[in-house]
Structure formats: structure tokens, C-alpha cells
Short mmCIF file of C-alpha atoms in Angstrom, two decimals:
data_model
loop_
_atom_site.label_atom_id
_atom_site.label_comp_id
_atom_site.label_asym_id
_atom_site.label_seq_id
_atom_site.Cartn_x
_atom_site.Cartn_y
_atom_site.Cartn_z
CA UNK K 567 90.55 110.51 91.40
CA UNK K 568 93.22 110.81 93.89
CA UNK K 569 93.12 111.17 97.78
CA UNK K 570 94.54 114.36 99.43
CA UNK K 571 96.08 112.68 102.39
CA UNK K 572 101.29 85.08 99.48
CA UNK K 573 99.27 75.11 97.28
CA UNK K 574 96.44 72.69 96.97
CA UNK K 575 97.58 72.20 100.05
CA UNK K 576 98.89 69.01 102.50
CA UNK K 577 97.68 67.22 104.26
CA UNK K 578 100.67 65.53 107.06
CA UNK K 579 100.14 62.12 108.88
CA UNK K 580 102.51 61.23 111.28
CA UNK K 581 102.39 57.39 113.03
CA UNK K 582 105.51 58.00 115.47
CA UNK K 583 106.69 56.16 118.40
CA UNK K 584 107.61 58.94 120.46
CA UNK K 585 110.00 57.15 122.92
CA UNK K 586 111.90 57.31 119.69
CA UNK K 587 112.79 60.93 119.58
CA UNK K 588 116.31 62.53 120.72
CA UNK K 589 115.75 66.18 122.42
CA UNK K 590 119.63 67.02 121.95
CA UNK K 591 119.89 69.08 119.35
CA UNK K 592 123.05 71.18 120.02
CA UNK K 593 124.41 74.45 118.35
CA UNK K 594 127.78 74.26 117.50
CA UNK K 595 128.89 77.56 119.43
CA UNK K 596 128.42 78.16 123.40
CA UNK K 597 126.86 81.83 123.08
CA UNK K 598 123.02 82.65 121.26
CA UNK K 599 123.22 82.64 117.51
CA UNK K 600 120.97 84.44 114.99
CA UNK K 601 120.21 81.76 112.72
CA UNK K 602 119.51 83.34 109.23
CA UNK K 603 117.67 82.22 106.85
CA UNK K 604 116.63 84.41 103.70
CA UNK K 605 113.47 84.21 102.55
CA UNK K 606 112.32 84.05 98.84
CA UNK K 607 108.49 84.61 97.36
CA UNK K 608 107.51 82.75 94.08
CA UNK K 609 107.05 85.51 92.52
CA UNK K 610 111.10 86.83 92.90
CA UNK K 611 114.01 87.01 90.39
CA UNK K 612 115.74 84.90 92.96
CA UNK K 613 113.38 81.79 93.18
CA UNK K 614 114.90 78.98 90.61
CA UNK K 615 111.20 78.85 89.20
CA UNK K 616 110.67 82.22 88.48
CA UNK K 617 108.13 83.03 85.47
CA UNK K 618 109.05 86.30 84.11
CA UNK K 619 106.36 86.19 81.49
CA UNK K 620 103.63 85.13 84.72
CA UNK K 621 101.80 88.35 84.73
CA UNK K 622 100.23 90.15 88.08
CA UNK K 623 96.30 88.68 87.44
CA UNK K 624 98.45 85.21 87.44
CA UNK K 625 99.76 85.40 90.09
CA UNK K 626 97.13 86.64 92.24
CA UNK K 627 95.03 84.31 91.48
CA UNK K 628 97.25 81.81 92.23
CA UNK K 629 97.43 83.31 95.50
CA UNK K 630 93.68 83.52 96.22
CA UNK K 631 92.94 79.95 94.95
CA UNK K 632 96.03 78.81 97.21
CA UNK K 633 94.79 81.00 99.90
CA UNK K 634 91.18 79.71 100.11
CA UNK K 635 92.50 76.21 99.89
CA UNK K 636 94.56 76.84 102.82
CA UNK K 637 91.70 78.13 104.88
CA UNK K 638 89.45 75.18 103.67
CA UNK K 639 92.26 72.51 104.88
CA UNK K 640 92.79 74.79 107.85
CA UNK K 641 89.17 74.16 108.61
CA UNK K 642 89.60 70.14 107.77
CA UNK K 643 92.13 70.37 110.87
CA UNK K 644 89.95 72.52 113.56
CA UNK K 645 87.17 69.64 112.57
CA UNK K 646 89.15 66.91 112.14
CA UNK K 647 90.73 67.48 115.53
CA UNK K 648 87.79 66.59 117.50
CA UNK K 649 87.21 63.49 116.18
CA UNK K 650 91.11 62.63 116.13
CA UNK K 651 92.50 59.91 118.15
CA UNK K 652 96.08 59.14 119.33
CA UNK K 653 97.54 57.52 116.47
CA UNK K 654 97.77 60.18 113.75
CA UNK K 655 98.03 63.59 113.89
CA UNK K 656 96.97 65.74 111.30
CA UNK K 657 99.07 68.90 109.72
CA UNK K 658 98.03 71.11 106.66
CA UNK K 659 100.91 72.04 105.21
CA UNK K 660 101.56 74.33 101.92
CA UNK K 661 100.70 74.46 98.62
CA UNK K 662 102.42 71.85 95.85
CA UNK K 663 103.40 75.35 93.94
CA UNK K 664 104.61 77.02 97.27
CA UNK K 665 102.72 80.06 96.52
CA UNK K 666 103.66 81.83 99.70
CA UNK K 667 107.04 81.80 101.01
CA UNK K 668 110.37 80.04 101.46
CA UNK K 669 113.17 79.81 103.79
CA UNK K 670 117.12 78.46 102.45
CA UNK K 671 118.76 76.00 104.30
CA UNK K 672 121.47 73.21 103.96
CA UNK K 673 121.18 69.43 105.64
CA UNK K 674 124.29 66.93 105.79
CA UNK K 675 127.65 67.22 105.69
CA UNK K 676 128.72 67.98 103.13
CA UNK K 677 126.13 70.60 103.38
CA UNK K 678 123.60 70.44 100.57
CA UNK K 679 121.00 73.89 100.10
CA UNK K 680 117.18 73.04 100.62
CA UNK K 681 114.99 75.36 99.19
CA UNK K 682 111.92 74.76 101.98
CA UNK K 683 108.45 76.47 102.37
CA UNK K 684 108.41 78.65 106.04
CA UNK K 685 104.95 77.48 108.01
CA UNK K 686 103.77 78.54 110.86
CA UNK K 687 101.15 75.94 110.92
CA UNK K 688 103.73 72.65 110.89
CA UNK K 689 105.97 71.31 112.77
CA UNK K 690 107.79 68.87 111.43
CA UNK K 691 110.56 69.50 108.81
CA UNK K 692 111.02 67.22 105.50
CA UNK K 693 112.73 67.42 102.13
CA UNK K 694 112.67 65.75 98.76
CA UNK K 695 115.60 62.83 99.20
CA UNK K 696 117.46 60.51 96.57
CA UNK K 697 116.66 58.15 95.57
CA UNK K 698 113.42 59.36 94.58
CA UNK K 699 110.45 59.12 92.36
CA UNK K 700 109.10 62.14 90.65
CA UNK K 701 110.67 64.72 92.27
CA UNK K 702 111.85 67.69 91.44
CA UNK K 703 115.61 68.31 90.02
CA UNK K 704 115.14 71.92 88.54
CA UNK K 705 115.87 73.44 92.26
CA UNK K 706 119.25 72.15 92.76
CA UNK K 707 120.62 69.18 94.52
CA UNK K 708 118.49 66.59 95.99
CA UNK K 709 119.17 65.52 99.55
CA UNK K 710 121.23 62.36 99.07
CA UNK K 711 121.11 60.49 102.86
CA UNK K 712 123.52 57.45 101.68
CA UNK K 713 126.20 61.20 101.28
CA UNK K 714 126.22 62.78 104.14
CA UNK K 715 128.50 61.48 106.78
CA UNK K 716 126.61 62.99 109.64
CA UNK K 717 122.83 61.09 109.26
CA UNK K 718 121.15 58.64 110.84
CA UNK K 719 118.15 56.86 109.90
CA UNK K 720 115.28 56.79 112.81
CA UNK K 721 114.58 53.44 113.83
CA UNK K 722 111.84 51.86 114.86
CA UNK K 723 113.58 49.73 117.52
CA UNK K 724 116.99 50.41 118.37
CA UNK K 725 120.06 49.80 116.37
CA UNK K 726 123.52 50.13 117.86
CA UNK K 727 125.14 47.37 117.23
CA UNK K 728 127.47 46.46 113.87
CA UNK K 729 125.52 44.60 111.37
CA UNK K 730 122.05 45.87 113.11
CA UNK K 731 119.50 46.29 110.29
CA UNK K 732 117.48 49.26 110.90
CA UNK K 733 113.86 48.91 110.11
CA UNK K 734 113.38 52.83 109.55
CA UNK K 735 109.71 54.65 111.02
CA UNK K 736 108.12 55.66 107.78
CA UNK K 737 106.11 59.34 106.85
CA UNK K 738 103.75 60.02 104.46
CA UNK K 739 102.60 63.09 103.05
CA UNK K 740 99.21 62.56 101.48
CA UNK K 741 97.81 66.44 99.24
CA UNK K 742 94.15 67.16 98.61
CA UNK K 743 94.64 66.19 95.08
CA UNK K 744 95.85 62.48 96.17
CA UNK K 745 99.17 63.85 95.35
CA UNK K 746 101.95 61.79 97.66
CA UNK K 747 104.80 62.05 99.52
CA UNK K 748 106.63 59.49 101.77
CA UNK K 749 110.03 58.01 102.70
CA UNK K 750 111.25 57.47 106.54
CA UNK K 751 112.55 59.61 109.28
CA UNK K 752 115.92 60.12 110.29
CA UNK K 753 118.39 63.03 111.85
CA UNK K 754 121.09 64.65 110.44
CA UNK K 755 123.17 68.46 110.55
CA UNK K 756 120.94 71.67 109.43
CA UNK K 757 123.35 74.74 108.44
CA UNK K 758 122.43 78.48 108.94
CA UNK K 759 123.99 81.20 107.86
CA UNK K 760 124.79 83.91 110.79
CA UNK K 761 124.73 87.58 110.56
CA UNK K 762 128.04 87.97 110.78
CA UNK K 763 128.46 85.95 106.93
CA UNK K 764 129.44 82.71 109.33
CA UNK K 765 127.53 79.53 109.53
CA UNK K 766 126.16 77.28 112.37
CA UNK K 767 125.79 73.67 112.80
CA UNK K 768 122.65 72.26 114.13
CA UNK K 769 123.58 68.49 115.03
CA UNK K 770 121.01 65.63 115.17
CA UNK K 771 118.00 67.40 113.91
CA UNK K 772 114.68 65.07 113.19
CA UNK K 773 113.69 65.48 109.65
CA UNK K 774 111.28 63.62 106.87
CA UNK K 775 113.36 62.53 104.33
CA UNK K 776 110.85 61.99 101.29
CA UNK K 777 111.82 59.40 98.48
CA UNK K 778 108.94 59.14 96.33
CA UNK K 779 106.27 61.98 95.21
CA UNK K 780 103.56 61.00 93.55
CA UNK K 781 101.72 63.32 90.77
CA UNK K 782 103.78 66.26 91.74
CA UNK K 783 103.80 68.68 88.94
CA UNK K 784 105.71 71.87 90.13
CA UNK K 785 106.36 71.90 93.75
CA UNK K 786 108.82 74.87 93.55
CA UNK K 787 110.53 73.88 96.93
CA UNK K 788 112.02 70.73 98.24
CA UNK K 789 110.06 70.26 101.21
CA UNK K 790 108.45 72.03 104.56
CA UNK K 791 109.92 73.77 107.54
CA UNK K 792 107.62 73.34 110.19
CA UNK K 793 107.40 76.57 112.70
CA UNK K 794 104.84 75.97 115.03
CA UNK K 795 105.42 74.79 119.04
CA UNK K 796 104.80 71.38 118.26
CA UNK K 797 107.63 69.10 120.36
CA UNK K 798 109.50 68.16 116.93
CA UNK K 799 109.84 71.74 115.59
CA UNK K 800 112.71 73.20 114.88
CA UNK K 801 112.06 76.28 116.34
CA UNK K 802 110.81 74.42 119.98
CA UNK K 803 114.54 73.11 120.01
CA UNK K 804 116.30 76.25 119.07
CA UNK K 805 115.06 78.16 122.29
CA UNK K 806 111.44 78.85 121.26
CA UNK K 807 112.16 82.03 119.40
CA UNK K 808 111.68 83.10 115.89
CA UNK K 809 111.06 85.71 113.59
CA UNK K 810 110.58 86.88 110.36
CA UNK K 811 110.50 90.24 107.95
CA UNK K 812 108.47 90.46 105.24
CA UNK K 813 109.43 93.71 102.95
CA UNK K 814 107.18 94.12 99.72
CA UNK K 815 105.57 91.10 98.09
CA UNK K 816 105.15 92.44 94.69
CA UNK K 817 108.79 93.83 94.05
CA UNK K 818 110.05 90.66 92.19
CA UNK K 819 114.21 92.39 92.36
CA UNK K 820 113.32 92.82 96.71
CA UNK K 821 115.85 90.44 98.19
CA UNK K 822 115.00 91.71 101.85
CA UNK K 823 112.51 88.96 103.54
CA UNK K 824 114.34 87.26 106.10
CA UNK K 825 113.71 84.13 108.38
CA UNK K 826 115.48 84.24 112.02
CA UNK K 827 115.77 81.21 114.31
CA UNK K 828 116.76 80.87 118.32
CA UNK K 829 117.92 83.71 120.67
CA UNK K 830 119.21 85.76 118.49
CA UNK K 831 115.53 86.24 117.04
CA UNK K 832 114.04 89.73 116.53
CA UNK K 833 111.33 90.79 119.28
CA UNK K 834 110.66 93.98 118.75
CA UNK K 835 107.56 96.52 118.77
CA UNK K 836 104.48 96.15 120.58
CA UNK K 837 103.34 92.84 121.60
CA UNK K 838 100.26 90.84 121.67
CA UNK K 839 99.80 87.08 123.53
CA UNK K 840 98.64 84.09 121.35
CA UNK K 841 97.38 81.18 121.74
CA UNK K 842 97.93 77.58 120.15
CA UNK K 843 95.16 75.38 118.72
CA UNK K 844 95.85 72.45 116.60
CA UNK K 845 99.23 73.47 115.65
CA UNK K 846 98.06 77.26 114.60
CA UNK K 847 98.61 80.30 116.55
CA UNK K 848 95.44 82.26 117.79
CA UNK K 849 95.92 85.88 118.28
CA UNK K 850 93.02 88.58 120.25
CA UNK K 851 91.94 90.76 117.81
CA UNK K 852 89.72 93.57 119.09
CA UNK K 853 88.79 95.82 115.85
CA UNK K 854 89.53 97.32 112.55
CA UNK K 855 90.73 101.13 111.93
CA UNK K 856 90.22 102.92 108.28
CA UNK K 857 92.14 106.03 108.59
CA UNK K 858 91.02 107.27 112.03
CA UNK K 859 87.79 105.97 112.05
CA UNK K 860 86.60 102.85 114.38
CA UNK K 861 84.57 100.80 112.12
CA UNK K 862 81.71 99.49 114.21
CA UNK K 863 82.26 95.73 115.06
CA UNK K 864 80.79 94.42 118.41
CA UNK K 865 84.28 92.98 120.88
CA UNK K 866 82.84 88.68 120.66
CA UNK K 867 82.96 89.23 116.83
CA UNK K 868 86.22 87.73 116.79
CA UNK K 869 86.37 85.48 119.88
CA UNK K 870 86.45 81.59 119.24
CA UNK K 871 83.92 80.29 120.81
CA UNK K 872 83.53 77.08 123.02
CA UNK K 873 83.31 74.66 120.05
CA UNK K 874 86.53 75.99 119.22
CA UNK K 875 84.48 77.71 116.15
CA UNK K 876 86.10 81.16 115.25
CA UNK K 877 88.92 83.32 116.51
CA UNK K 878 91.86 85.04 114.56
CA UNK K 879 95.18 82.93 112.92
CA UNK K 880 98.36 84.60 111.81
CA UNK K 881 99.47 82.80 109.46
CA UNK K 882 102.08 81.93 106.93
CA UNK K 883 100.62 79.61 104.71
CA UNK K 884 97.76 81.98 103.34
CA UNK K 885 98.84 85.06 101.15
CA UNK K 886 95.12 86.73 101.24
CA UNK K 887 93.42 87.55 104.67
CA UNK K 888 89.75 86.29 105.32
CA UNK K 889 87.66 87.72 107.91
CA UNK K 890 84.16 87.00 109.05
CA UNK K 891 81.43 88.14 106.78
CA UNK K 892 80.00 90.98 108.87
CA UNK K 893 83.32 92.52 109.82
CA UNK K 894 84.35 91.90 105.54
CA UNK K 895 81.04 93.67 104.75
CA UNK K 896 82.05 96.71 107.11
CA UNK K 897 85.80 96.96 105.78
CA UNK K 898 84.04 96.77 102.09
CA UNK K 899 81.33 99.21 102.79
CA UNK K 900 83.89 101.74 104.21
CA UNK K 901 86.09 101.40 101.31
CA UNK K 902 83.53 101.71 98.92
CA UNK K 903 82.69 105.05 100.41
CA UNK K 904 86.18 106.53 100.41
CA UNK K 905 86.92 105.58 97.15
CA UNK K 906 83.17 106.78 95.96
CA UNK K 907 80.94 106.01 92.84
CA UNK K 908 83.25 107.18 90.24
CA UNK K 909 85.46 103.90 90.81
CA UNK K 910 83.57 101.39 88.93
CA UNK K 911 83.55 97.83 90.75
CA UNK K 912 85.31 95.02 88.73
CA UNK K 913 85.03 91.03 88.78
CA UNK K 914 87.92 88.31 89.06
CA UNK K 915 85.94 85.40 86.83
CA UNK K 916 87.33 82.55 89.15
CA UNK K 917 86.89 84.82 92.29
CA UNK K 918 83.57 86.48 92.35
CA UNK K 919 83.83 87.32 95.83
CA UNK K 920 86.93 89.65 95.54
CA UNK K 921 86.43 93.47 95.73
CA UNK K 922 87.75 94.66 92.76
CA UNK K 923 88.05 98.02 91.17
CA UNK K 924 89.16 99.71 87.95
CA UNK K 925 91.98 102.31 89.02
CA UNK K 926 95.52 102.45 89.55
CA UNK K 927 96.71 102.17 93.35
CA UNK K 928 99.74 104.41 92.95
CA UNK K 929 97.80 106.61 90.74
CA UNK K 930 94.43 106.95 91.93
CA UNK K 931 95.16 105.85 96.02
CA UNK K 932 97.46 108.08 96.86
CA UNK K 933 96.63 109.52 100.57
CA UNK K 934 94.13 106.25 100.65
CA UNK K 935 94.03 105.86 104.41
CA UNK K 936 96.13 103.19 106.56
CA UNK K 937 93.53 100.01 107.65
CA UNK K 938 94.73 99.14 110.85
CA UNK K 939 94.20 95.52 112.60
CA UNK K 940 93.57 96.17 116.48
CA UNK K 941 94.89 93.19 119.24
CA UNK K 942 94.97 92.78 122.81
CA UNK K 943 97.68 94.78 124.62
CA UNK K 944 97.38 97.57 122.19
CA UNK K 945 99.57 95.93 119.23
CA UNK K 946 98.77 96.92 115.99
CA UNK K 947 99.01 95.95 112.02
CA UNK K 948 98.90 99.11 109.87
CA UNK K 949 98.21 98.16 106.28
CA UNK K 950 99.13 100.57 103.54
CA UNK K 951 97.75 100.85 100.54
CA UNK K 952 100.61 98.72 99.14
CA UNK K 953 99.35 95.84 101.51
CA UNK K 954 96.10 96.53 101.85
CA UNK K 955 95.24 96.77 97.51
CA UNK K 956 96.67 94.30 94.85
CA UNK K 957 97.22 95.46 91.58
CA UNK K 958 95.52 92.84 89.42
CA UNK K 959 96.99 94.70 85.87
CA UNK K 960 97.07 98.33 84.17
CA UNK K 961 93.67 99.07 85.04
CA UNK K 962 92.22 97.22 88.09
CA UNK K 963 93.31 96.92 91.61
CA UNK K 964 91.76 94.60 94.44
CA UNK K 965 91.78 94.48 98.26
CA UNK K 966 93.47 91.75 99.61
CA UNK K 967 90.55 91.00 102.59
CA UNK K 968 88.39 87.86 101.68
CA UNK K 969 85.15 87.10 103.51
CA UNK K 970 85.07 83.73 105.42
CA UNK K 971 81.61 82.87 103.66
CA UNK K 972 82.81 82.45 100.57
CA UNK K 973 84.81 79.58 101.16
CA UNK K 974 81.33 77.59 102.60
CA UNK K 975 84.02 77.48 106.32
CA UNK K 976 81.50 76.28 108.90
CA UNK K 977 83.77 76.94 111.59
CA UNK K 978 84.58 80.48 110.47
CA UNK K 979 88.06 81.12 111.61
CA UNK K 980 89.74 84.73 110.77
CA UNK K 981 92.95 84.65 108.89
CA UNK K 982 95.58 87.11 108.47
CA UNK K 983 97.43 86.06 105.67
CA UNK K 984 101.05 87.43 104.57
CA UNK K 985 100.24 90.43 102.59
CA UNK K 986 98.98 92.21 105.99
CA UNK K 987 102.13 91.23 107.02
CA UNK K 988 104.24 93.18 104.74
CA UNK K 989 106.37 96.31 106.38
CA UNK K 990 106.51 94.24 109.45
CA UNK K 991 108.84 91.94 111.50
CA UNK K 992 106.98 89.32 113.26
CA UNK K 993 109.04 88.09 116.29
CA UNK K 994 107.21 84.91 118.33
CA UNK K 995 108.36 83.82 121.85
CA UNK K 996 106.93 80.79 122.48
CA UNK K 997 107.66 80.23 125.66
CA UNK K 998 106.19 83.49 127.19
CA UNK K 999 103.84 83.17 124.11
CA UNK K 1000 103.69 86.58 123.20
CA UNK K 1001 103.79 87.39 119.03
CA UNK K 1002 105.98 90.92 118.40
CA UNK K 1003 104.80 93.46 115.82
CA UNK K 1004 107.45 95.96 114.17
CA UNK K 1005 107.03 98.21 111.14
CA UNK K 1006 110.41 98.08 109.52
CA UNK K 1007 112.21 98.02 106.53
CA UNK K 1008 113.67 94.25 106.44
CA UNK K 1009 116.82 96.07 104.82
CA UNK K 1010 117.57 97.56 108.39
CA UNK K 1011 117.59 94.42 109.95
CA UNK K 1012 120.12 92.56 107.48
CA UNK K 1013 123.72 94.29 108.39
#
């Protein structure tokens, strides 16, 4: 019947000294730079780990399980954070098998390429370092500190004498599997590419520099780079600007996705202001569109409320989006009725709570109509059918919408998760903290 019209996940704690931390980082040229980054899903030719035998139903249920472990640590943090006290800070970072999406850049001098997983919901930057213990070689060169004329360990107390012995601050990475990471802090370059095929120098950036992982199987990147507005991101040093495109997820040849860092950043399209909890950013969202048809969901449904319970993240980290339970139940109903009884429903084994039906999307969904996600200031997220449906194999296709229950979340928070992403670049100016929405094709946005 046819219509006629992206890690068990981490876990970070930090014990800093912040009287420790330099605020000059510099870039190497006096006029805005678009820092470039290009961005590469597990599931492309062009990731050093890529499974060409790892079929679709793999994959995507890699990305649920990763997804709904994301939410679950996400939820951890919201709880965690009100019993937290000033000695540790908490950070869920991604998945050990970085199931959603990384970002390539180079630390040291010489410069040495970091394949790094792009999170919105970290701030703090760290790689794999040698010498190490159990990490991975198969992505290319380790960071080697002792090689790179240009870092500096971070010091507990200050060393700047000759013959001082630095007694270095120490990080530790700690996964919900008891996997491990840990080494010490220190600063050294970080090399973009520009769009002009140049590079630029960031000097004296503040980085984890991990030297022993502990029952890491497959990471498939060497570390985290941390996006949020936390005071050691990258992106709060860079001018508080970022964005990123996100072209077609399941198009393993689509070498399109981009990452863009500092002035030079992207913010275009409509716009919508956010707001930052516990390291995640918090977006209005006001209602959900099937074709043009209001579904009916009351305006608090997705406010957080005063315990902090609720509200709507954008986020990297998650592939799948999960919204409440009554406003999932609505979305399902609807589709259920457009598609009619003649699709039968089908059941992931490991993820009972997906919608799931026999059919073909590019077959049997074509004039399917365009879900839209409604926020404040009239910016919307239009989700094809492409974004909107998985194809799980030959025969059966699921939506990529979650409900919240399903995960037993007791705070309940909304998450929109890459694959509503897809089509768009997502600027964010955190200073006027305002998050930009523009359909595009990443391709356009490359020359």
C-alpha cells in the first residue's frame, strides 16, 4: 500500500582544582575561523571499524540499546545532581562502541589525528594516550604526550622551575559496566582543518590524556569531545559557537556530516532559546505535527517541572528519540491510522516497545506525511519518512520515537536523539543561547 502524497555509556568524574586552569586558548590567525571538523557515523565506509557484513537489524539495535542506556545515565545525572556536592562533578558521556557520532581532530605537534565522539552533553575533552593499557591501536596513532613538543602536563601545584617535578591532577573515567579510564590532565595544540583546505592551531587547550582502559572491548574512537557550555569546553573557549550537519544516517558511502567550531559556525534558519541543566541543553517544545494535522497534546506536557522532572534535550549522544508516554501513544496511534490495518505490526525481540511494521519505507511510504517537532519562537524539526522510519531489513520498518516508560525513567525527560536530526544543520550560540534549525543538504555547506 502506498500513500498518494545514532555506548553503555560513561560515566565522567572530575576532582579539579580550578585555580589550576589557563583561559588563554588562542587561535593562531587574528580574523574568525571556521573550524572544521568532519563527522563520521559507525555505520560509514569511512569509520576504521566499519562492519560491512553488520546488517541494518544490527545496527539498530545497537542504536536503541545505546540509546536507552543513554537516557537511563542521562537520568543518573538529573538525580544524581541534587544530591551532588562540590567535589565531583558528574558527566555521562558516550557509548564504549561510539554508536552515534564522531568528530576528526589532531593534538600535538607534530599533529597526530584523534578519532573523538561529538557530545553535546560533556565538556571536557580526552583521548586514549601512550603509554597505555588496553587501548585501542586499530584507529591509528595513539596520542604519545612524551612526542609532542608543544604539551604540558597540568600540575597540581605549580612547576616552573628546572628540575621541578610535576605531580600531575589525575582523571578518571569510570563506564556502567565498571569499564575504566584514567591518566592525568594536561594542555597541548588541537588542529582543525578550515574551509578553505588550511589548518588552524589551537594553543594550550585542557585535555584528559587517558593511559590505561580497563575492560574496553571495542571503543571505536579514541576519546570524547565535550560540547556543552561547561567552563572547560572547547567550544566555551572558541567564542561559544558551534554547529553541526547531519545528512543521512543510513547511507554508509555519505561523507557529508560535518562538525563546525567558533565564529565561523553556521546559524542559520529559525531559531529557538535553550536552556542548560546539568551539562544538557533544554529546548521549549510546544507540539507534534503529522502531515497537517495538530495532534492533541495539552502545552505543560513537555515543561520540566520544579523538581527539575521533565522537559525536552537535544541531544547528541542518543540516536533514537524518546518522548513521554502520552505524547508516544498519540504519535503511535496517528501512525497506526495512516498506515491502516493492512500493515501488520512487528516485534524487535530485545525491544518490545518499538513500533514496528512489516513494509518497505521507500516502497510502501511513499507520500507518508512529514512529523513535525513544534518549539518556542516558531522553529521547527520536519522529519521525513527517511528520519522518521528505520528500515530494520527487507521486510520490516520501525519508527524511530521511543516512549520514556519503557526505560522505568522516573524523571521522564524528552529526548530528541540524532535521527530527528537528519536534513538539518544545528547551529548553537551559547552566549545569546539560542539553538538554530536549517533543513539543508550538508553537501551545500562543505565548498
Amino acid at each position: 500500500m502506498a500513500f498518494a502524497h545514532e555506548p553503555l555509556h560513561l560515566l565522567l568524574l572530575l576532582s579539579l582544582s580550578r585555580c589550576c586552569f589557563s583561559s588563554t586558548n588562542t587561535i593562531s590567525s587574528g580574523k574568525p575561523q571556521r573550524l572544521v571538523s568532519k563527522l563520521i557515523h559507525p555505520g560509514s565506509v569511512h569509520h576504521p571499524h566499519y562492519k560491512p557484513n553488520e546488517t541494518a537489524k544490527d545496527r539498530m539495535e545497537l542504536d536503541i540499546q545505546h540509546s536507552a542506556a543513554r537516557l537511563a545515565n542521562i537520568q543518573a545525572r538529573i538525580e544524581g545532581s541534587l544530591v551532588s556536592n562540590n567535589d565531583y562533578k558528574a558527566r555521562v558521556s558516550p557509548s564504549l562502541t561510539g554508536r552515534t557520532i564522531m568528530a576528526n581532530i589532531s593534538i600535538g605537534q607534530p599533529p597526530i589525528p584523534q578519532l573523538v565522539v561529538m557530545d553535546t552533553g560533556s565538556d571536557i575533552l580526552w583521548v586514549m594516550c601512550t603509554p597505555c593499557t588496553n587501548c585501542d591501536n586499530d584507529l591509528g596513532l595513539l596520542f604519545d604526550p612524551s612526542k609532542s613538543s608543544t604539551f604540558s602536563p597540568l600540575c597540581k601545584t605549580p612547576c616552573d622551575f628546572e628540575g621541578c617535578r610535576c605531580d600531575p591532577i589525575p582523571f578518571t573515567v569510570t563506564y556502567a559496566d565498571n569499564s575504566t579510564a584514567s591518566g592525568t590532565f594536561g594542555r597541548d595544540t588541537v588542529v582543525f582543518e578550515t574551509t578553505d583546505e588550511g589548518t588552524s592551531r589551537i594553543s594550550d587547550v585542557l585535555f584528559g590524556c587517558g593511559h590505561n582502559i580497563g575492560h574496553d572491548t571495542d571503543p571505536g574512537h579514541n576519546g570524547i569531545l565535550g560540547l556543552n557550555n561547561g567552563p572547560d569546553s572547547l567550544v566555551t573557549k572558541l567564542g561559544q559557537k558551534f554547529s553541526y550537519c547531519i545528512g543521512n544516517l543510513a547511507d554508509p558511502y555519505y561523507n557529508y556530516h560535518q562538525l563546525i567550531l567558533g565564529e565561523g559556525a553556521d546559524l542559520e534558519g529559525y531559531s529557538t532559546p535553550f536552556e542548560v541543566y546539568n551539562g544538557f541543553y533544554y529546548v521549549t517544545m510546544e507540539g507534534i505535527s503529522v502531515g497537517e494535522k495538530r495532534l492533541d497534546i495539552a502545552p505543560e506536557t513537555f515543561e520540566m517541572k520544579e523538581n527539575r522532572a521533565g522537559g525536552v534535550i537535544i541531544d547528541t549522544g542518543s540516536t533514537i528519540t524518546f518522548l513521554v508516554d502520552s505524547v508516544h501513544k498519540l504519535l503511535s496511534k496517528e501512525v497506526r491510522n495512516l498506515l491502516g490495518w493492512s500493515f501488520r505490526q512487528a516485534t524487535i525481540e530485545k525491544s518490545p516497545w518499538m513500533q514496528c511494521f512489516y513494509g518497505s519505507i521507500s516502497r510502501d511510504l511513499v507520500g507518508f506525511p512529514v512529523v513535525t517537532f513544534h518549539f518556542s519562537d516558531g522553529a521547527d524539526l520536519a522529519l521525513d519518512s527517511g528520519s522518521f522510519f528505520n528500515q530494520l531489513n527487507d521486510n520490516v520498518f520501525c519508527m524511530t520515537v521511543g516512549p520514556v516508560s519503557s526505560l522505568n525513567i522516573k524523571s521522564k525527560p524528552s529526548l530528541i536523539g540524532l535521527l530527528a536530526q537528519q536534513s538539518y544543520n544545528v547551529g548553537y550560540d551559547l552566549v545569546n543561547q539560542f539553538v538554530y534549525f536549517q533543513r539543508i543538504d550538508c553537501e551545500l555547506l562543505t565548498g
